[in-house]
Amino acid sequence: MPDALALLRTRRSVKPMELGGPGPSAAELETLLTIASRVPDHGKLAPWRFLVFEGEAREKAGEAIAAVFRETHADATPEQTEFERKRLARAPLVIAVISRAGPHVKIPEWEQQLSAGAAAMNLVHAAYALGYAASWITEWYAYDRRVLDALGLGASERIAGFVHIGRPAKPPEDRDRPKLADIVTRYGD
Ligand SMILES: Cc1cc2nc3c(=O)[nH]c(=O)nc-3n(C[C@H](O)[C@H](O)[C@H](O)COP(=O)(O)O)c2cc1C
Protein backbone atom coordinates (compact mmCIF):
# COMPACT_ATOMS: atom_id res chain seq x y z
CA MET A 1 0.00 0.00 0.00
CA PRO A 2 1.50 3.40 -0.91
CA ASP A 3 2.42 5.75 1.88
CA ALA A 4 -0.59 8.02 2.61
CA LEU A 5 1.21 11.32 2.10
CA ALA A 6 2.84 10.16 -1.13
CA LEU A 7 -0.56 9.08 -2.38
CA LEU A 8 -2.18 12.40 -1.51
CA ARG A 9 0.69 14.36 -3.06
CA THR A 10 0.82 12.46 -6.33
CA ARG A 11 -2.76 11.40 -7.18
CA ARG A 12 -3.80 12.26 -10.71
CA SER A 13 -7.08 11.49 -12.37
CA VAL A 14 -6.89 8.93 -15.15
CA LYS A 15 -9.40 9.22 -18.00
CA PRO A 16 -12.16 6.57 -17.98
CA MET A 17 -10.96 5.29 -21.39
CA GLU A 18 -7.55 4.54 -19.86
CA LEU A 19 -8.92 2.56 -16.91
CA GLY A 20 -8.73 -1.17 -17.59
CA GLY A 21 -9.50 -4.33 -15.72
CA PRO A 22 -9.49 -6.31 -13.65
CA GLY A 23 -11.59 -4.11 -11.42
CA PRO A 24 -11.88 -4.32 -7.66
CA SER A 25 -12.95 -7.60 -6.06
CA ALA A 26 -16.15 -7.83 -3.99
CA ALA A 27 -14.11 -7.37 -0.80
CA GLU A 28 -12.31 -4.34 -2.28
CA LEU A 29 -15.63 -2.86 -3.39
CA GLU A 30 -16.88 -3.15 0.17
CA THR A 31 -13.73 -1.41 1.40
CA LEU A 32 -14.22 1.39 -1.14
CA LEU A 33 -17.83 1.96 -0.11
CA THR A 34 -17.03 1.75 3.60
CA ILE A 35 -14.33 4.40 3.26
CA ALA A 36 -16.52 6.57 1.01
CA SER A 37 -19.20 6.63 3.69
CA ARG A 38 -16.76 7.55 6.45
CA VAL A 39 -16.76 11.29 5.98
CA PRO A 40 -17.62 14.42 7.94
CA ASP A 41 -21.40 14.68 8.01
CA HIS A 42 -23.00 17.48 10.04
CA GLY A 43 -26.03 16.06 11.82
CA LYS A 44 -25.16 12.48 10.80
CA LEU A 45 -27.76 12.60 8.06
CA ALA A 46 -25.85 10.44 5.57
CA PRO A 47 -27.01 12.87 2.85
CA TRP A 48 -25.60 10.68 0.11
CA ARG A 49 -25.85 7.17 -1.26
CA PHE A 50 -23.97 5.08 -3.79
CA LEU A 51 -25.07 3.35 -6.97
CA VAL A 52 -22.68 0.69 -8.26
CA PHE A 53 -22.31 -0.14 -11.96
CA GLU A 54 -20.39 -3.32 -12.70
CA GLY A 55 -20.36 -5.94 -15.44
CA GLU A 56 -23.35 -5.99 -17.78
CA ALA A 57 -25.26 -3.47 -15.67
CA ARG A 58 -22.91 -0.80 -17.03
CA GLU A 59 -24.25 -1.21 -20.57
CA LYS A 60 -27.80 -1.65 -19.35
CA ALA A 61 -27.53 1.79 -17.76
CA GLY A 62 -25.86 2.95 -20.96
CA GLU A 63 -29.02 2.02 -22.89
CA ALA A 64 -30.90 4.62 -20.85
CA ILE A 65 -28.22 7.23 -21.54
CA ALA A 66 -28.20 6.42 -25.26
CA ALA A 67 -32.02 6.53 -25.45
CA VAL A 68 -32.10 10.03 -23.97
CA PHE A 69 -29.26 11.07 -26.25
CA ARG A 70 -31.23 9.89 -29.30
CA GLU A 71 -34.29 11.82 -28.12
CA THR A 72 -32.33 15.07 -28.26
CA HIS A 73 -30.09 14.20 -31.22
CA ALA A 74 -32.36 12.74 -33.86
CA ASP A 75 -29.51 13.05 -36.39
CA ALA A 76 -26.99 11.12 -34.23
CA THR A 77 -24.76 8.66 -36.08
CA PRO A 78 -24.69 5.00 -34.94
CA GLU A 79 -21.13 5.63 -33.70
CA GLN A 80 -22.26 8.52 -31.52
CA THR A 81 -25.13 6.49 -30.07
CA GLU A 82 -22.77 3.60 -29.39
CA PHE A 83 -20.39 5.94 -27.60
CA GLU A 84 -23.23 7.06 -25.32
CA ARG A 85 -24.26 3.45 -24.70
CA LYS A 86 -20.72 2.72 -23.51
CA ARG A 87 -20.41 5.79 -21.29
CA LEU A 88 -20.49 3.77 -18.07
CA ALA A 89 -18.63 0.79 -19.53
CA ARG A 90 -15.28 2.45 -20.11
CA ALA A 91 -13.90 1.48 -16.68
CA PRO A 92 -14.57 -1.87 -14.98
CA LEU A 93 -16.28 -0.18 -12.04
CA VAL A 94 -18.29 3.02 -11.82
CA ILE A 95 -19.79 4.26 -8.58
CA ALA A 96 -22.27 7.11 -8.71
CA VAL A 97 -22.14 9.28 -5.60
CA ILE A 98 -25.69 10.54 -5.18
CA SER A 99 -26.44 13.60 -3.09
CA ARG A 100 -29.60 13.34 -1.02
CA ALA A 101 -29.25 16.86 0.35
CA GLY A 102 -32.43 18.71 1.13
CA PRO A 103 -34.01 21.28 3.42
CA HIS A 104 -33.45 20.49 7.10
CA VAL A 105 -34.38 22.35 10.28
CA LYS A 106 -30.78 22.64 11.43
CA ILE A 107 -28.28 21.49 8.81
CA PRO A 108 -27.84 23.78 5.79
CA GLU A 109 -28.31 22.04 2.45
CA TRP A 110 -24.90 23.37 1.37
CA GLU A 111 -23.20 21.41 4.15
CA GLN A 112 -25.01 18.26 3.09
CA GLN A 113 -23.77 18.78 -0.47
CA LEU A 114 -20.22 19.31 0.76
CA SER A 115 -20.45 15.99 2.57
CA ALA A 116 -21.29 14.26 -0.74
CA GLY A 117 -18.16 15.86 -2.22
CA ALA A 118 -16.16 14.49 0.70
CA ALA A 119 -17.63 11.03 0.06
CA ALA A 120 -16.60 11.19 -3.59
CA MET A 121 -13.08 12.31 -2.70
CA ASN A 122 -12.71 9.61 -0.06
CA LEU A 123 -13.83 7.07 -2.64
CA VAL A 124 -11.22 8.31 -5.10
CA HIS A 125 -8.42 8.20 -2.53
CA ALA A 126 -9.49 4.75 -1.33
CA ALA A 127 -9.28 3.50 -4.91
CA TYR A 128 -5.70 4.75 -5.23
CA ALA A 129 -4.80 3.30 -1.83
CA LEU A 130 -5.92 -0.10 -3.14
CA GLY A 131 -3.67 0.31 -6.19
CA TYR A 132 -6.32 1.47 -8.69
CA ALA A 133 -6.72 4.81 -10.42
CA ALA A 134 -9.91 6.82 -10.72
CA SER A 135 -11.71 9.64 -12.43
CA TRP A 136 -14.45 11.72 -10.80
CA ILE A 137 -16.61 13.03 -13.58
CA THR A 138 -20.17 14.12 -14.15
CA GLU A 139 -20.65 14.67 -17.92
CA TRP A 140 -23.99 15.69 -19.47
CA TYR A 141 -26.05 12.70 -18.34
CA ALA A 142 -25.48 13.57 -14.67
CA TYR A 143 -27.63 16.63 -15.26
CA ASP A 144 -30.35 15.17 -17.40
CA ARG A 145 -33.50 14.47 -15.42
CA ARG A 146 -34.66 11.76 -17.84
CA VAL A 147 -31.42 9.83 -17.30
CA LEU A 148 -31.61 10.28 -13.53
CA ASP A 149 -35.19 8.99 -13.53
CA ALA A 150 -34.16 5.97 -15.61
CA LEU A 151 -31.31 5.23 -13.18
CA GLY A 152 -33.77 5.32 -10.29
CA LEU A 153 -32.81 8.59 -8.60
CA GLY A 154 -35.47 10.32 -6.55
CA ALA A 155 -36.82 13.71 -7.62
CA SER A 156 -34.57 15.62 -5.21
CA GLU A 157 -31.49 13.46 -5.63
CA ARG A 158 -28.52 14.66 -7.67
CA ILE A 159 -25.32 13.16 -8.98
CA ALA A 160 -22.20 14.42 -7.20
CA GLY A 161 -20.10 12.34 -9.54
CA PHE A 162 -19.64 9.14 -11.46
CA VAL A 163 -16.39 7.81 -10.01
CA HIS A 164 -14.73 5.54 -12.57
CA ILE A 165 -12.27 3.05 -11.12
CA GLY A 166 -9.80 0.71 -12.81
CA ARG A 167 -6.18 0.03 -13.55
CA PRO A 168 -4.29 2.80 -15.35
CA ALA A 169 -2.93 1.94 -18.79
CA LYS A 170 0.08 4.16 -18.11
CA PRO A 171 1.27 6.34 -15.25
CA PRO A 172 -0.40 9.76 -15.57
CA GLU A 173 1.62 12.92 -16.09
CA ASP A 174 1.26 15.61 -13.51
CA ARG A 175 -0.49 18.87 -14.26
CA ASP A 176 0.06 22.39 -12.98
CA ARG A 177 -1.47 23.12 -9.62
CA PRO A 178 -2.45 26.50 -8.22
CA LYS A 179 0.42 28.32 -6.56
CA LEU A 180 -0.12 28.50 -2.84
CA ALA A 181 0.82 32.19 -2.98
CA ASP A 182 -2.26 32.77 -5.16
CA ILE A 183 -4.74 30.95 -2.97
CA VAL A 184 -3.42 31.29 0.58
CA THR A 185 -3.44 34.41 2.68
CA ARG A 186 -2.70 34.76 6.32
CA TYR A 187 -5.37 36.65 8.17
CA GLY A 188 -4.00 39.87 9.60
CA ASP A 189 -1.21 40.43 7.05
C1 LIG B 1 -17.93 17.53 -9.30
C2 LIG B 1 -16.88 17.31 -10.35
C3 LIG B 1 -17.27 16.97 -11.64
C4 LIG B 1 -16.32 16.77 -12.64
N1 LIG B 1 -16.74 16.44 -13.90
C5 LIG B 1 -15.84 16.28 -14.88
C6 LIG B 1 -16.26 15.94 -16.20
O1 LIG B 1 -17.45 15.77 -16.47
N2 LIG B 1 -15.31 15.80 -17.15
C7 LIG B 1 -13.97 16.00 -16.88
O2 LIG B 1 -13.14 15.88 -17.79
N3 LIG B 1 -13.54 16.31 -15.64
C8 LIG B 1 -14.43 16.45 -14.64
N4 LIG B 1 -14.01 16.77 -13.38
C9 LIG B 1 -12.54 16.98 -13.13
C10 LIG B 1 -11.77 15.69 -12.87
O3 LIG B 1 -12.32 15.00 -11.75
C11 LIG B 1 -10.31 15.97 -12.51
O4 LIG B 1 -10.25 16.77 -11.38
C12 LIG B 1 -9.56 16.62 -13.63
O5 LIG B 1 -9.48 15.73 -14.69
C13 LIG B 1 -8.14 17.04 -13.19
O6 LIG B 1 -7.37 15.94 -12.81
P1 LIG B 1 -6.74 15.77 -11.35
O7 LIG B 1 -7.82 15.17 -10.49
O8 LIG B 1 -5.60 14.84 -11.58
O9 LIG B 1 -6.30 17.09 -10.86
C14 LIG B 1 -14.94 16.94 -12.35
C15 LIG B 1 -14.55 17.26 -11.04
C16 LIG B 1 -15.50 17.46 -10.06
C17 LIG B 1 -15.05 17.82 -8.67
PDB file of C-alpha atoms and ligand atoms in Angstrom:
ATOM      1  CA  MET A   1       0.000   0.000   0.000  1.00  0.00           C
ATOM      2  CA  PRO A   2       1.503   3.402  -0.914  1.00  0.00           C
ATOM      3  CA  ASP A   3       2.417   5.754   1.883  1.00  0.00           C
ATOM      4  CA  ALA A   4      -0.589   8.015   2.614  1.00  0.00           C
ATOM      5  CA  LEU A   5       1.214  11.322   2.098  1.00  0.00           C
ATOM      6  CA  ALA A   6       2.842  10.156  -1.130  1.00  0.00           C
ATOM      7  CA  LEU A   7      -0.564   9.078  -2.379  1.00  0.00           C
ATOM      8  CA  LEU A   8      -2.183  12.402  -1.511  1.00  0.00           C
ATOM      9  CA  ARG A   9       0.692  14.355  -3.065  1.00  0.00           C
ATOM     10  CA  THR A  10       0.818  12.458  -6.327  1.00  0.00           C
ATOM     11  CA  ARG A  11      -2.755  11.395  -7.180  1.00  0.00           C
ATOM     12  CA  ARG A  12      -3.799  12.258 -10.710  1.00  0.00           C
ATOM     13  CA  SER A  13      -7.077  11.493 -12.372  1.00  0.00           C
ATOM     14  CA  VAL A  14      -6.889   8.926 -15.152  1.00  0.00           C
ATOM     15  CA  LYS A  15      -9.396   9.221 -18.005  1.00  0.00           C
ATOM     16  CA  PRO A  16     -12.155   6.570 -17.977  1.00  0.00           C
ATOM     17  CA  MET A  17     -10.956   5.291 -21.388  1.00  0.00           C
ATOM     18  CA  GLU A  18      -7.548   4.544 -19.863  1.00  0.00           C
ATOM     19  CA  LEU A  19      -8.921   2.556 -16.915  1.00  0.00           C
ATOM     20  CA  GLY A  20      -8.730  -1.166 -17.594  1.00  0.00           C
ATOM     21  CA  GLY A  21      -9.499  -4.330 -15.722  1.00  0.00           C
ATOM     22  CA  PRO A  22      -9.489  -6.312 -13.653  1.00  0.00           C
ATOM     23  CA  GLY A  23     -11.590  -4.108 -11.422  1.00  0.00           C
ATOM     24  CA  PRO A  24     -11.879  -4.319  -7.656  1.00  0.00           C
ATOM     25  CA  SER A  25     -12.947  -7.597  -6.057  1.00  0.00           C
ATOM     26  CA  ALA A  26     -16.152  -7.827  -3.995  1.00  0.00           C
ATOM     27  CA  ALA A  27     -14.108  -7.366  -0.802  1.00  0.00           C
ATOM     28  CA  GLU A  28     -12.311  -4.339  -2.276  1.00  0.00           C
ATOM     29  CA  LEU A  29     -15.629  -2.862  -3.385  1.00  0.00           C
ATOM     30  CA  GLU A  30     -16.882  -3.153   0.170  1.00  0.00           C
ATOM     31  CA  THR A  31     -13.730  -1.405   1.397  1.00  0.00           C
ATOM     32  CA  LEU A  32     -14.223   1.390  -1.140  1.00  0.00           C
ATOM     33  CA  LEU A  33     -17.834   1.955  -0.110  1.00  0.00           C
ATOM     34  CA  THR A  34     -17.032   1.754   3.599  1.00  0.00           C
ATOM     35  CA  ILE A  35     -14.331   4.403   3.261  1.00  0.00           C
ATOM     36  CA  ALA A  36     -16.522   6.575   1.012  1.00  0.00           C
ATOM     37  CA  SER A  37     -19.203   6.630   3.688  1.00  0.00           C
ATOM     38  CA  ARG A  38     -16.758   7.548   6.448  1.00  0.00           C
ATOM     39  CA  VAL A  39     -16.760  11.295   5.977  1.00  0.00           C
ATOM     40  CA  PRO A  40     -17.622  14.419   7.945  1.00  0.00           C
ATOM     41  CA  ASP A  41     -21.396  14.682   8.008  1.00  0.00           C
ATOM     42  CA  HIS A  42     -22.999  17.482  10.035  1.00  0.00           C
ATOM     43  CA  GLY A  43     -26.032  16.064  11.815  1.00  0.00           C
ATOM     44  CA  LYS A  44     -25.159  12.483  10.805  1.00  0.00           C
ATOM     45  CA  LEU A  45     -27.760  12.602   8.057  1.00  0.00           C
ATOM     46  CA  ALA A  46     -25.850  10.436   5.568  1.00  0.00           C
ATOM     47  CA  PRO A  47     -27.009  12.870   2.854  1.00  0.00           C
ATOM     48  CA  TRP A  48     -25.598  10.684   0.105  1.00  0.00           C
ATOM     49  CA  ARG A  49     -25.851   7.171  -1.261  1.00  0.00           C
ATOM     50  CA  PHE A  50     -23.966   5.084  -3.790  1.00  0.00           C
ATOM     51  CA  LEU A  51     -25.073   3.355  -6.972  1.00  0.00           C
ATOM     52  CA  VAL A  52     -22.680   0.686  -8.258  1.00  0.00           C
ATOM     53  CA  PHE A  53     -22.307  -0.138 -11.961  1.00  0.00           C
ATOM     54  CA  GLU A  54     -20.393  -3.324 -12.697  1.00  0.00           C
ATOM     55  CA  GLY A  55     -20.360  -5.941 -15.443  1.00  0.00           C
ATOM     56  CA  GLU A  56     -23.353  -5.992 -17.782  1.00  0.00           C
ATOM     57  CA  ALA A  57     -25.261  -3.471 -15.668  1.00  0.00           C
ATOM     58  CA  ARG A  58     -22.909  -0.796 -17.030  1.00  0.00           C
ATOM     59  CA  GLU A  59     -24.246  -1.211 -20.570  1.00  0.00           C
ATOM     60  CA  LYS A  60     -27.803  -1.650 -19.354  1.00  0.00           C
ATOM     61  CA  ALA A  61     -27.530   1.790 -17.757  1.00  0.00           C
ATOM     62  CA  GLY A  62     -25.864   2.952 -20.955  1.00  0.00           C
ATOM     63  CA  GLU A  63     -29.018   2.022 -22.892  1.00  0.00           C
ATOM     64  CA  ALA A  64     -30.895   4.620 -20.852  1.00  0.00           C
ATOM     65  CA  ILE A  65     -28.217   7.229 -21.536  1.00  0.00           C
ATOM     66  CA  ALA A  66     -28.205   6.415 -25.260  1.00  0.00           C
ATOM     67  CA  ALA A  67     -32.023   6.528 -25.448  1.00  0.00           C
ATOM     68  CA  VAL A  68     -32.103  10.029 -23.973  1.00  0.00           C
ATOM     69  CA  PHE A  69     -29.256  11.072 -26.254  1.00  0.00           C
ATOM     70  CA  ARG A  70     -31.233   9.891 -29.296  1.00  0.00           C
ATOM     71  CA  GLU A  71     -34.287  11.823 -28.125  1.00  0.00           C
ATOM     72  CA  THR A  72     -32.334  15.075 -28.258  1.00  0.00           C
ATOM     73  CA  HIS A  73     -30.087  14.197 -31.217  1.00  0.00           C
ATOM     74  CA  ALA A  74     -32.364  12.739 -33.862  1.00  0.00           C
ATOM     75  CA  ASP A  75     -29.509  13.053 -36.386  1.00  0.00           C
ATOM     76  CA  ALA A  76     -26.993  11.124 -34.235  1.00  0.00           C
ATOM     77  CA  THR A  77     -24.762   8.661 -36.078  1.00  0.00           C
ATOM     78  CA  PRO A  78     -24.691   5.002 -34.940  1.00  0.00           C
ATOM     79  CA  GLU A  79     -21.128   5.633 -33.698  1.00  0.00           C
ATOM     80  CA  GLN A  80     -22.263   8.524 -31.518  1.00  0.00           C
ATOM     81  CA  THR A  81     -25.127   6.493 -30.068  1.00  0.00           C
ATOM     82  CA  GLU A  82     -22.774   3.595 -29.391  1.00  0.00           C
ATOM     83  CA  PHE A  83     -20.386   5.940 -27.600  1.00  0.00           C
ATOM     84  CA  GLU A  84     -23.226   7.057 -25.321  1.00  0.00           C
ATOM     85  CA  ARG A  85     -24.256   3.450 -24.699  1.00  0.00           C
ATOM     86  CA  LYS A  86     -20.720   2.718 -23.510  1.00  0.00           C
ATOM     87  CA  ARG A  87     -20.409   5.791 -21.289  1.00  0.00           C
ATOM     88  CA  LEU A  88     -20.490   3.765 -18.071  1.00  0.00           C
ATOM     89  CA  ALA A  89     -18.635   0.788 -19.527  1.00  0.00           C
ATOM     90  CA  ARG A  90     -15.275   2.454 -20.113  1.00  0.00           C
ATOM     91  CA  ALA A  91     -13.904   1.483 -16.682  1.00  0.00           C
ATOM     92  CA  PRO A  92     -14.568  -1.872 -14.983  1.00  0.00           C
ATOM     93  CA  LEU A  93     -16.275  -0.178 -12.041  1.00  0.00           C
ATOM     94  CA  VAL A  94     -18.287   3.021 -11.821  1.00  0.00           C
ATOM     95  CA  ILE A  95     -19.786   4.263  -8.583  1.00  0.00           C
ATOM     96  CA  ALA A  96     -22.268   7.105  -8.706  1.00  0.00           C
ATOM     97  CA  VAL A  97     -22.143   9.276  -5.604  1.00  0.00           C
ATOM     98  CA  ILE A  98     -25.685  10.542  -5.176  1.00  0.00           C
ATOM     99  CA  SER A  99     -26.443  13.604  -3.087  1.00  0.00           C
ATOM    100  CA  ARG A 100     -29.604  13.337  -1.015  1.00  0.00           C
ATOM    101  CA  ALA A 101     -29.249  16.862   0.352  1.00  0.00           C
ATOM    102  CA  GLY A 102     -32.431  18.709   1.129  1.00  0.00           C
ATOM    103  CA  PRO A 103     -34.010  21.284   3.420  1.00  0.00           C
ATOM    104  CA  HIS A 104     -33.452  20.486   7.097  1.00  0.00           C
ATOM    105  CA  VAL A 105     -34.384  22.353  10.279  1.00  0.00           C
ATOM    106  CA  LYS A 106     -30.783  22.637  11.431  1.00  0.00           C
ATOM    107  CA  ILE A 107     -28.283  21.494   8.815  1.00  0.00           C
ATOM    108  CA  PRO A 108     -27.837  23.778   5.787  1.00  0.00           C
ATOM    109  CA  GLU A 109     -28.312  22.039   2.455  1.00  0.00           C
ATOM    110  CA  TRP A 110     -24.903  23.369   1.369  1.00  0.00           C
ATOM    111  CA  GLU A 111     -23.204  21.414   4.155  1.00  0.00           C
ATOM    112  CA  GLN A 112     -25.009  18.263   3.089  1.00  0.00           C
ATOM    113  CA  GLN A 113     -23.771  18.779  -0.472  1.00  0.00           C
ATOM    114  CA  LEU A 114     -20.224  19.314   0.755  1.00  0.00           C
ATOM    115  CA  SER A 115     -20.454  15.987   2.573  1.00  0.00           C
ATOM    116  CA  ALA A 116     -21.290  14.263  -0.739  1.00  0.00           C
ATOM    117  CA  GLY A 117     -18.164  15.855  -2.218  1.00  0.00           C
ATOM    118  CA  ALA A 118     -16.163  14.494   0.699  1.00  0.00           C
ATOM    119  CA  ALA A 119     -17.633  11.030   0.063  1.00  0.00           C
ATOM    120  CA  ALA A 120     -16.603  11.190  -3.592  1.00  0.00           C
ATOM    121  CA  MET A 121     -13.081  12.312  -2.700  1.00  0.00           C
ATOM    122  CA  ASN A 122     -12.714   9.605  -0.059  1.00  0.00           C
ATOM    123  CA  LEU A 123     -13.833   7.071  -2.645  1.00  0.00           C
ATOM    124  CA  VAL A 124     -11.216   8.313  -5.100  1.00  0.00           C
ATOM    125  CA  HIS A 125      -8.424   8.196  -2.530  1.00  0.00           C
ATOM    126  CA  ALA A 126      -9.486   4.750  -1.328  1.00  0.00           C
ATOM    127  CA  ALA A 127      -9.275   3.497  -4.914  1.00  0.00           C
ATOM    128  CA  TYR A 128      -5.699   4.753  -5.227  1.00  0.00           C
ATOM    129  CA  ALA A 129      -4.795   3.299  -1.829  1.00  0.00           C
ATOM    130  CA  LEU A 130      -5.922  -0.096  -3.143  1.00  0.00           C
ATOM    131  CA  GLY A 131      -3.671   0.314  -6.188  1.00  0.00           C
ATOM    132  CA  TYR A 132      -6.318   1.474  -8.692  1.00  0.00           C
ATOM    133  CA  ALA A 133      -6.723   4.810 -10.416  1.00  0.00           C
ATOM    134  CA  ALA A 134      -9.908   6.819 -10.724  1.00  0.00           C
ATOM    135  CA  SER A 135     -11.710   9.635 -12.428  1.00  0.00           C
ATOM    136  CA  TRP A 136     -14.450  11.717 -10.797  1.00  0.00           C
ATOM    137  CA  ILE A 137     -16.614  13.027 -13.578  1.00  0.00           C
ATOM    138  CA  THR A 138     -20.175  14.122 -14.152  1.00  0.00           C
ATOM    139  CA  GLU A 139     -20.647  14.668 -17.922  1.00  0.00           C
ATOM    140  CA  TRP A 140     -23.994  15.694 -19.471  1.00  0.00           C
ATOM    141  CA  TYR A 141     -26.046  12.701 -18.343  1.00  0.00           C
ATOM    142  CA  ALA A 142     -25.479  13.565 -14.665  1.00  0.00           C
ATOM    143  CA  TYR A 143     -27.626  16.634 -15.257  1.00  0.00           C
ATOM    144  CA  ASP A 144     -30.353  15.169 -17.399  1.00  0.00           C
ATOM    145  CA  ARG A 145     -33.502  14.474 -15.421  1.00  0.00           C
ATOM    146  CA  ARG A 146     -34.656  11.764 -17.836  1.00  0.00           C
ATOM    147  CA  VAL A 147     -31.418   9.834 -17.303  1.00  0.00           C
ATOM    148  CA  LEU A 148     -31.612  10.278 -13.532  1.00  0.00           C
ATOM    149  CA  ASP A 149     -35.192   8.988 -13.530  1.00  0.00           C
ATOM    150  CA  ALA A 150     -34.161   5.971 -15.611  1.00  0.00           C
ATOM    151  CA  LEU A 151     -31.306   5.231 -13.182  1.00  0.00           C
ATOM    152  CA  GLY A 152     -33.770   5.315 -10.287  1.00  0.00           C
ATOM    153  CA  LEU A 153     -32.814   8.592  -8.602  1.00  0.00           C
ATOM    154  CA  GLY A 154     -35.472  10.321  -6.546  1.00  0.00           C
ATOM    155  CA  ALA A 155     -36.821  13.710  -7.616  1.00  0.00           C
ATOM    156  CA  SER A 156     -34.575  15.619  -5.207  1.00  0.00           C
ATOM    157  CA  GLU A 157     -31.487  13.460  -5.625  1.00  0.00           C
ATOM    158  CA  ARG A 158     -28.519  14.659  -7.673  1.00  0.00           C
ATOM    159  CA  ILE A 159     -25.317  13.156  -8.981  1.00  0.00           C
ATOM    160  CA  ALA A 160     -22.202  14.421  -7.197  1.00  0.00           C
ATOM    161  CA  GLY A 161     -20.101  12.340  -9.542  1.00  0.00           C
ATOM    162  CA  PHE A 162     -19.643   9.136 -11.457  1.00  0.00           C
ATOM    163  CA  VAL A 163     -16.388   7.811 -10.009  1.00  0.00           C
ATOM    164  CA  HIS A 164     -14.731   5.542 -12.574  1.00  0.00           C
ATOM    165  CA  ILE A 165     -12.270   3.052 -11.120  1.00  0.00           C
ATOM    166  CA  GLY A 166      -9.797   0.714 -12.807  1.00  0.00           C
ATOM    167  CA  ARG A 167      -6.177   0.031 -13.554  1.00  0.00           C
ATOM    168  CA  PRO A 168      -4.294   2.797 -15.349  1.00  0.00           C
ATOM    169  CA  ALA A 169      -2.933   1.937 -18.793  1.00  0.00           C
ATOM    170  CA  LYS A 170       0.084   4.156 -18.113  1.00  0.00           C
ATOM    171  CA  PRO A 171       1.267   6.342 -15.250  1.00  0.00           C
ATOM    172  CA  PRO A 172      -0.403   9.764 -15.573  1.00  0.00           C
ATOM    173  CA  GLU A 173       1.618  12.918 -16.089  1.00  0.00           C
ATOM    174  CA  ASP A 174       1.264  15.615 -13.508  1.00  0.00           C
ATOM    175  CA  ARG A 175      -0.492  18.872 -14.260  1.00  0.00           C
ATOM    176  CA  ASP A 176       0.055  22.388 -12.979  1.00  0.00           C
ATOM    177  CA  ARG A 177      -1.471  23.120  -9.620  1.00  0.00           C
ATOM    178  CA  PRO A 178      -2.452  26.498  -8.217  1.00  0.00           C
ATOM    179  CA  LYS A 179       0.417  28.322  -6.560  1.00  0.00           C
ATOM    180  CA  LEU A 180      -0.119  28.498  -2.837  1.00  0.00           C
ATOM    181  CA  ALA A 181       0.819  32.190  -2.976  1.00  0.00           C
ATOM    182  CA  ASP A 182      -2.257  32.766  -5.165  1.00  0.00           C
ATOM    183  CA  ILE A 183      -4.740  30.953  -2.971  1.00  0.00           C
ATOM    184  CA  VAL A 184      -3.424  31.293   0.577  1.00  0.00           C
ATOM    185  CA  THR A 185      -3.436  34.406   2.684  1.00  0.00           C
ATOM    186  CA  ARG A 186      -2.701  34.756   6.319  1.00  0.00           C
ATOM    187  CA  TYR A 187      -5.370  36.652   8.173  1.00  0.00           C
ATOM    188  CA  GLY A 188      -3.998  39.875   9.604  1.00  0.00           C
ATOM    189  CA  ASP A 189      -1.207  40.432   7.055  1.00  0.00           C
TER     190      ASP A 189
HETATM  191  C1  LIG B   1     -17.929  17.533  -9.304  1.00  0.00           C
HETATM  192  C2  LIG B   1     -16.881  17.311 -10.355  1.00  0.00           C
HETATM  193  C3  LIG B   1     -17.271  16.973 -11.643  1.00  0.00           C
HETATM  194  C4  LIG B   1     -16.321  16.768 -12.642  1.00  0.00           C
HETATM  195  N1  LIG B   1     -16.741  16.440 -13.897  1.00  0.00           N
HETATM  196  C5  LIG B   1     -15.842  16.279 -14.884  1.00  0.00           C
HETATM  197  C6  LIG B   1     -16.260  15.935 -16.199  1.00  0.00           C
HETATM  198  O1  LIG B   1     -17.446  15.766 -16.466  1.00  0.00           O
HETATM  199  N2  LIG B   1     -15.305  15.804 -17.154  1.00  0.00           N
HETATM  200  C7  LIG B   1     -13.968  15.997 -16.877  1.00  0.00           C
HETATM  201  O2  LIG B   1     -13.137  15.878 -17.788  1.00  0.00           O
HETATM  202  N3  LIG B   1     -13.539  16.309 -15.636  1.00  0.00           N
HETATM  203  C8  LIG B   1     -14.433  16.450 -14.639  1.00  0.00           C
HETATM  204  N4  LIG B   1     -14.012  16.774 -13.376  1.00  0.00           N
HETATM  205  C9  LIG B   1     -12.544  16.982 -13.134  1.00  0.00           C
HETATM  206  C10 LIG B   1     -11.768  15.685 -12.866  1.00  0.00           C
HETATM  207  O3  LIG B   1     -12.325  14.998 -11.753  1.00  0.00           O
HETATM  208  C11 LIG B   1     -10.306  15.967 -12.509  1.00  0.00           C
HETATM  209  O4  LIG B   1     -10.248  16.772 -11.384  1.00  0.00           O
HETATM  210  C12 LIG B   1      -9.562  16.618 -13.626  1.00  0.00           C
HETATM  211  O5  LIG B   1      -9.483  15.733 -14.693  1.00  0.00           O
HETATM  212  C13 LIG B   1      -8.141  17.035 -13.194  1.00  0.00           C
HETATM  213  O6  LIG B   1      -7.372  15.945 -12.809  1.00  0.00           O
HETATM  214  P1  LIG B   1      -6.743  15.770 -11.355  1.00  0.00           P
HETATM  215  O7  LIG B   1      -7.821  15.174 -10.491  1.00  0.00           O
HETATM  216  O8  LIG B   1      -5.604  14.845 -11.583  1.00  0.00           O
HETATM  217  O9  LIG B   1      -6.298  17.088 -10.863  1.00  0.00           O
HETATM  218  C14 LIG B   1     -14.938  16.941 -12.351  1.00  0.00           C
HETATM  219  C15 LIG B   1     -14.553  17.263 -11.040  1.00  0.00           C
HETATM  220  C16 LIG B   1     -15.504  17.459 -10.063  1.00  0.00           C
HETATM  221  C17 LIG B   1     -15.046  17.819  -8.669  1.00  0.00           C
END
